[in-house]
Amino acid sequence: MRNASVLACAVVLWAAAPPAHGFPPLPPAEWRVIDDFSYPDTRAAQDAWRQTGAAGPVSVEQVSSGRAVLLPCLFSEKDGDRSAWDYRLSIDMRSSRGIRFHFYCDNPSPVAGFSLSLRSGNGWYTASFGPERKGRWTAVTIDRASTGIEGRPSGWGKIDTLRISAWRGGSGNAVCAIGNLGVADEAGTVAVVRAESVANAGMSDARSVCDYSGIVFRLSVRAGVPAVMASDLDLTAEYLRRMQVAILPYNPRIPDDVRGNLVSFVRAGGKVLSFYHPPQGELGDLLGIRAGDYLKEPERGFFSSIRPTADAVAGMPAVSEQASWNIIRAVPADDRCRVAAQWYDKNGRPTGEPAVLVSPHGVHMTHVLLPDDPQNKRNLLLSLVAAALPDVWRKAFFALRGTSVEEQTLKTLDEAALRKPQVRIFVEDAARAKRMADECAGERRFEEAVAHSSVAREASLLAYCCAQEPVEPEFRGIWCHSAFGPAGMSWDEAVSQLARNGFTAVFPNMLWAGTAYYESKVLPVAPEVGTLGDQLSQCLDACRKHKVQCHVWKVFWNTGGRASASFIEQMRREGRTQVSFSGRPADAWLCPSHPANQQMEIDALVEVVARYPVEGIHLDYIRYPGSDACYCQGCRKRFEEMLGFQVKNWPDDTRKDPFVRQSWLEFRRQNITKVVAELSRRVRQARPGVKVSAAVFPNWPVHRDTVGQDWKAWCDAGYLDFVCPMDYTAFGGLFEAQVESQKEWAGNVPVYPGIGLTVWPDRGDIVKLIDFIGVTRRLGTGGFMVFDYDASASRRYVPLCGLGVTKPR
Ligand SMILES: [Zn+2]
């Protein structure tokens, strides 16, 4: 906060300023504001916020009672893949939950996404954010625990720059604004220790470190655990003295000083909850845990759930689903330590492999915590923390009493929705469970109170789902990434579930470049077909039986680690695989300009429609992997033929010479478009009425250059019957702006926007899914797509959709 005299002076100045850009009033901050933007003049604001790329200089405006910094994105006038502003600040964030601010964007259409980065030493902490609703201020929280790592940051005590970036998604300008820049303070005694030192050590798993510690942190918060995120770069002995539990969510490396601090912490009465890597050395001895060997799943579904033993900890769910692919074995070293849970397979049989070990000094789980089955995972995590810190039941109960996300969401329903009979049943269930929770809490039986609260939360969510209304007719498609359907289900069970819950079409991923999951004469057949049978005919039979459309999903060019080594070797020998700009072979990808590749990909789909009565074919990866491909000799030859002359400096001129560059981008687009045109013609000839659709990147004006995917041209030329942009953002305001633009680009061709539930940070967020479906309905798309139909979707959001938003009539 700046000093009062400057503030008073600024108020006078802005009182005379012209009215703001029609922004709605800036809401008050519910956090500690560190800069209220009371700059003496525009110059001072521009000194504080330095623009780069396609950004314009900032200005400051009075918006109702607060001030906002305006950030102009000049994508029409300036080059660059983003508009960015660097704001200097010197801040110690070790005791903050993260950054908070209000954000507004008057026109998110030309923006692919927003990110906030914090510089520390030689690296950055970065997270994406975006407007939740168009035309409103969004209160943004950037949790430290949800940031990714770039470069080699030096910890959270040394932040010196904040950077806001708006990434180019098209042309056109936009004005963004931020206000009430502040930090969220935090107090907690359970430290989730993020292994940021792996980035400094040059290890490649910084991404996994962020993912798995993020999962543990989010579930802790949802469970009411007083959790704080601590970087292992900041984990001093003094910091640990304020903590009761240290969680090691995924720590492939523990620096020596941190290891020493953890040992002292345990000796002084602290507890450790570790995942995957068993504590070693003195720490392992203290916990009484002996590390064993690495164990890969012997077959799919071997590790399917975690269930308590007779020696369990209090409050552990009877079954926590978790589809793990491996564990690191760990066993009790002595009788202080016991096995509290073990792994069960997909048929519900015990595997004999310990999942959770408990000792007086801590708890260990033999794999990382995965985000599937989030309700039980939340309770599992709470029970593990409670095994180390029994008082956490009381803390969790009071932290969430009546304020859980589920109960807050239920409060948004109107009277009419609450009167629906099915909704009332769940609302009454929730109220009853809440009363019982309070009763238990009154008798200080907090573990039971939390269990009742959990029931109340679930009933609230079910009430909310039941209150939703379906709209008909509507195209409701779901991608299924596995050719075998969701794990643990036959195709008949899977498609029957979709039909019961109002989904109208399934998009099973049946063929890749070099692999078919059915009896093909064009592509090599996957070995599993020999044992499990022709997946396409099984899926199609189920679709006909349950009256669900079948649109066969094909991955183009990308062999996806599925094609045999001999197939790839043959392709490479024939000069049919991709080569990067620097000349590096990219054997996993077939060259899109090679005529034999084009022919093979087209023939594969013609064979599908000729032999199987499918409703549609669906093109995916119908593009280049990025701007780095393809620079093989064949591409050079074919490009120069198109140009009519030889490229003087190959391949540099494709980037540096303006004419050659434009021609190169056009050459790439044409290679892809030619395939779409030809296969569209041929499959329609082979099976009249078959629908041709494509999964495409969301921002056509940008992606036609970066990946050669000119999908507006495909719509204009009538090659597609509908188009499914992969609008996988988790921010509603961006989603809405994207769909609006896409409808314009597609013209008369229907747009069924792809909702990326499985790739959201909080996968399975049914409330957000309902919101996004609402956006597609408001914009009149006539349908939507959901990614992805896997085991957790079949357990969770597909049936929740069926309660209301997609309920069959
Ligand atoms: Zn090539």
mmCIF file with all atom_site columns, C-alpha atoms in Angstrom, residues 108-180:
data_model
loop_
_atom_site.group_PDB
_atom_site.id
_atom_site.type_symbol
_atom_site.label_atom_id
_atom_site.label_alt_id
_atom_site.label_comp_id
_atom_site.label_asym_id
_atom_site.label_entity_id
_atom_site.label_seq_id
_atom_site.pdbx_PDB_ins_code
_atom_site.Cartn_x
_atom_site.Cartn_y
_atom_site.Cartn_z
_atom_site.occupancy
_atom_site.B_iso_or_equiv
_atom_site.pdbx_formal_charge
_atom_site.auth_seq_id
_atom_site.auth_comp_id
_atom_site.auth_asym_id
_atom_site.auth_atom_id
_atom_site.pdbx_PDB_model_num
ATOM 1  C CA . PRO A 1 108 ? -11.186 -12.460 -24.739 1.00 0.00 ? 108 PRO A CA 1
ATOM 2  C CA . SER A 1 109 ? -11.711 -13.627 -28.363 1.00 0.00 ? 109 SER A CA 1
ATOM 3  C CA . PRO A 1 110 ? -8.196  -12.862 -29.664 1.00 0.00 ? 110 PRO A CA 1
ATOM 4  C CA . VAL A 1 111 ? -6.611  -14.374 -26.537 1.00 0.00 ? 111 VAL A CA 1
ATOM 5  C CA . ALA A 1 112 ? -5.812  -18.087 -26.347 1.00 0.00 ? 112 ALA A CA 1
ATOM 6  C CA . GLY A 1 113 ? -5.123  -17.934 -22.616 1.00 0.00 ? 113 GLY A CA 1
ATOM 7  C CA . PHE A 1 114 ? -3.602  -15.902 -19.816 1.00 0.00 ? 114 PHE A CA 1
ATOM 8  C CA . SER A 1 115 ? -0.720  -16.721 -17.538 1.00 0.00 ? 115 SER A CA 1
ATOM 9  C CA . LEU A 1 116 ? 0.918   -15.221 -14.501 1.00 0.00 ? 116 LEU A CA 1
ATOM 10 C CA . SER A 1 117 ? 4.597   -15.823 -13.829 1.00 0.00 ? 117 SER A CA 1
ATOM 11 C CA . LEU A 1 118 ? 6.720   -14.967 -10.810 1.00 0.00 ? 118 LEU A CA 1
ATOM 12 C CA . ARG A 1 119 ? 10.475  -14.699 -11.276 1.00 0.00 ? 119 ARG A CA 1
ATOM 13 C CA . SER A 1 120 ? 12.772  -16.152 -8.666  1.00 0.00 ? 120 SER A CA 1
ATOM 14 C CA . GLY A 1 121 ? 16.506  -16.422 -9.350  1.00 0.00 ? 121 GLY A CA 1
ATOM 15 C CA . ASN A 1 122 ? 17.031  -18.077 -12.729 1.00 0.00 ? 122 ASN A CA 1
ATOM 16 C CA . GLY A 1 123 ? 13.525  -19.396 -13.105 1.00 0.00 ? 123 GLY A CA 1
ATOM 17 C CA . TRP A 1 124 ? 9.844   -18.723 -12.984 1.00 0.00 ? 124 TRP A CA 1
ATOM 18 C CA . TYR A 1 125 ? 6.771   -20.040 -11.232 1.00 0.00 ? 125 TYR A CA 1
ATOM 19 C CA . THR A 1 126 ? 3.912   -19.968 -13.727 1.00 0.00 ? 126 THR A CA 1
ATOM 20 C CA . ALA A 1 127 ? 0.183   -20.632 -13.719 1.00 0.00 ? 127 ALA A CA 1
ATOM 21 C CA . SER A 1 128 ? -2.655  -19.990 -16.124 1.00 0.00 ? 128 SER A CA 1
ATOM 22 C CA . PHE A 1 129 ? -5.763  -18.060 -15.224 1.00 0.00 ? 129 PHE A CA 1
ATOM 23 C CA . GLY A 1 130 ? -8.684  -16.525 -17.047 1.00 0.00 ? 130 GLY A CA 1
ATOM 24 C CA . PRO A 1 131 ? -12.040 -14.818 -16.775 1.00 0.00 ? 131 PRO A CA 1
ATOM 25 C CA . GLU A 1 132 ? -14.730 -17.091 -15.356 1.00 0.00 ? 132 GLU A CA 1
ATOM 26 C CA . ARG A 1 133 ? -17.566 -15.105 -16.956 1.00 0.00 ? 133 ARG A CA 1
ATOM 27 C CA . LYS A 1 134 ? -17.638 -12.673 -19.809 1.00 0.00 ? 134 LYS A CA 1
ATOM 28 C CA . GLY A 1 135 ? -18.440 -9.109  -18.788 1.00 0.00 ? 135 GLY A CA 1
ATOM 29 C CA . ARG A 1 136 ? -17.615 -9.545  -15.114 1.00 0.00 ? 136 ARG A CA 1
ATOM 30 C CA . TRP A 1 137 ? -14.630 -9.138  -12.847 1.00 0.00 ? 137 TRP A CA 1
ATOM 31 C CA . THR A 1 138 ? -13.144 -12.473 -11.810 1.00 0.00 ? 138 THR A CA 1
ATOM 32 C CA . ALA A 1 139 ? -11.464 -12.877 -8.423  1.00 0.00 ? 139 ALA A CA 1
ATOM 33 C CA . VAL A 1 140 ? -8.318  -14.787 -9.409  1.00 0.00 ? 140 VAL A CA 1
ATOM 34 C CA . THR A 1 141 ? -6.348  -16.884 -6.958  1.00 0.00 ? 141 THR A CA 1
ATOM 35 C CA . ILE A 1 142 ? -2.994  -18.221 -8.075  1.00 0.00 ? 142 ILE A CA 1
ATOM 36 C CA . ASP A 1 143 ? -2.097  -20.825 -5.484  1.00 0.00 ? 143 ASP A CA 1
ATOM 37 C CA . ARG A 1 144 ? 1.626   -21.370 -5.167  1.00 0.00 ? 144 ARG A CA 1
ATOM 38 C CA . ALA A 1 145 ? 0.780   -25.069 -5.186  1.00 0.00 ? 145 ALA A CA 1
ATOM 39 C CA . SER A 1 146 ? -0.838  -24.806 -8.615  1.00 0.00 ? 146 SER A CA 1
ATOM 40 C CA . THR A 1 147 ? 2.150   -23.206 -10.333 1.00 0.00 ? 147 THR A CA 1
ATOM 41 C CA . GLY A 1 148 ? 4.486   -24.950 -12.738 1.00 0.00 ? 148 GLY A CA 1
ATOM 42 C CA . ILE A 1 149 ? 8.257   -24.485 -12.813 1.00 0.00 ? 149 ILE A CA 1
ATOM 43 C CA . GLU A 1 150 ? 10.295  -23.006 -15.679 1.00 0.00 ? 150 GLU A CA 1
ATOM 44 C CA . GLY A 1 151 ? 14.066  -22.828 -15.504 1.00 0.00 ? 151 GLY A CA 1
ATOM 45 C CA . ARG A 1 152 ? 15.692  -22.964 -12.092 1.00 0.00 ? 152 ARG A CA 1
ATOM 46 C CA . PRO A 1 153 ? 13.899  -20.815 -9.529  1.00 0.00 ? 153 PRO A CA 1
ATOM 47 C CA . SER A 1 154 ? 15.502  -20.091 -6.146  1.00 0.00 ? 154 SER A CA 1
ATOM 48 C CA . GLY A 1 155 ? 12.491  -20.494 -3.869  1.00 0.00 ? 155 GLY A CA 1
ATOM 49 C CA . TRP A 1 156 ? 9.592   -18.285 -2.839  1.00 0.00 ? 156 TRP A CA 1
ATOM 50 C CA . GLY A 1 157 ? 11.553  -15.920 -0.641  1.00 0.00 ? 157 GLY A CA 1
ATOM 51 C CA . LYS A 1 158 ? 13.139  -14.197 -3.624  1.00 0.00 ? 158 LYS A CA 1
ATOM 52 C CA . ILE A 1 159 ? 10.358  -13.158 -5.998  1.00 0.00 ? 159 ILE A CA 1
ATOM 53 C CA . ASP A 1 160 ? 11.354  -9.983  -7.883  1.00 0.00 ? 160 ASP A CA 1
ATOM 54 C CA . THR A 1 161 ? 9.052   -9.772  -10.930 1.00 0.00 ? 161 THR A CA 1
ATOM 55 C CA . LEU A 1 162 ? 5.434   -10.544 -11.717 1.00 0.00 ? 162 LEU A CA 1
ATOM 56 C CA . ARG A 1 163 ? 4.574   -11.045 -15.375 1.00 0.00 ? 163 ARG A CA 1
ATOM 57 C CA . ILE A 1 164 ? 1.072   -11.105 -16.861 1.00 0.00 ? 164 ILE A CA 1
ATOM 58 C CA . SER A 1 165 ? 0.861   -12.667 -20.339 1.00 0.00 ? 165 SER A CA 1
ATOM 59 C CA . ALA A 1 166 ? -2.044  -12.791 -22.759 1.00 0.00 ? 166 ALA A CA 1
ATOM 60 C CA . TRP A 1 167 ? -1.274  -15.388 -25.435 1.00 0.00 ? 167 TRP A CA 1
ATOM 61 C CA . ARG A 1 168 ? -2.261  -14.766 -29.033 1.00 0.00 ? 168 ARG A CA 1
ATOM 62 C CA . GLY A 1 169 ? -5.280  -16.748 -30.160 1.00 0.00 ? 169 GLY A CA 1
ATOM 63 C CA . GLY A 1 170 ? -6.238  -14.670 -33.175 1.00 0.00 ? 170 GLY A CA 1
ATOM 64 C CA . SER A 1 171 ? -6.090  -11.151 -34.464 1.00 0.00 ? 171 SER A CA 1
ATOM 65 C CA . GLY A 1 172 ? -7.980  -8.273  -32.938 1.00 0.00 ? 172 GLY A CA 1
ATOM 66 C CA . ASN A 1 173 ? -7.355  -6.206  -29.864 1.00 0.00 ? 173 ASN A CA 1
ATOM 67 C CA . ALA A 1 174 ? -8.484  -6.517  -26.305 1.00 0.00 ? 174 ALA A CA 1
ATOM 68 C CA . VAL A 1 175 ? -8.163  -4.544  -23.111 1.00 0.00 ? 175 VAL A CA 1
ATOM 69 C CA . CYS A 1 176 ? -7.588  -6.438  -19.895 1.00 0.00 ? 176 CYS A CA 1
ATOM 70 C CA . ALA A 1 177 ? -7.577  -4.917  -16.466 1.00 0.00 ? 177 ALA A CA 1
ATOM 71 C CA . ILE A 1 178 ? -6.352  -5.921  -13.078 1.00 0.00 ? 178 ILE A CA 1
ATOM 72 C CA . GLY A 1 179 ? -7.189  -4.470  -9.699  1.00 0.00 ? 179 GLY A CA 1
ATOM 73 C CA . ASN A 1 180 ? -6.640  -5.178  -6.009  1.00 0.00 ? 180 ASN A CA 1
#
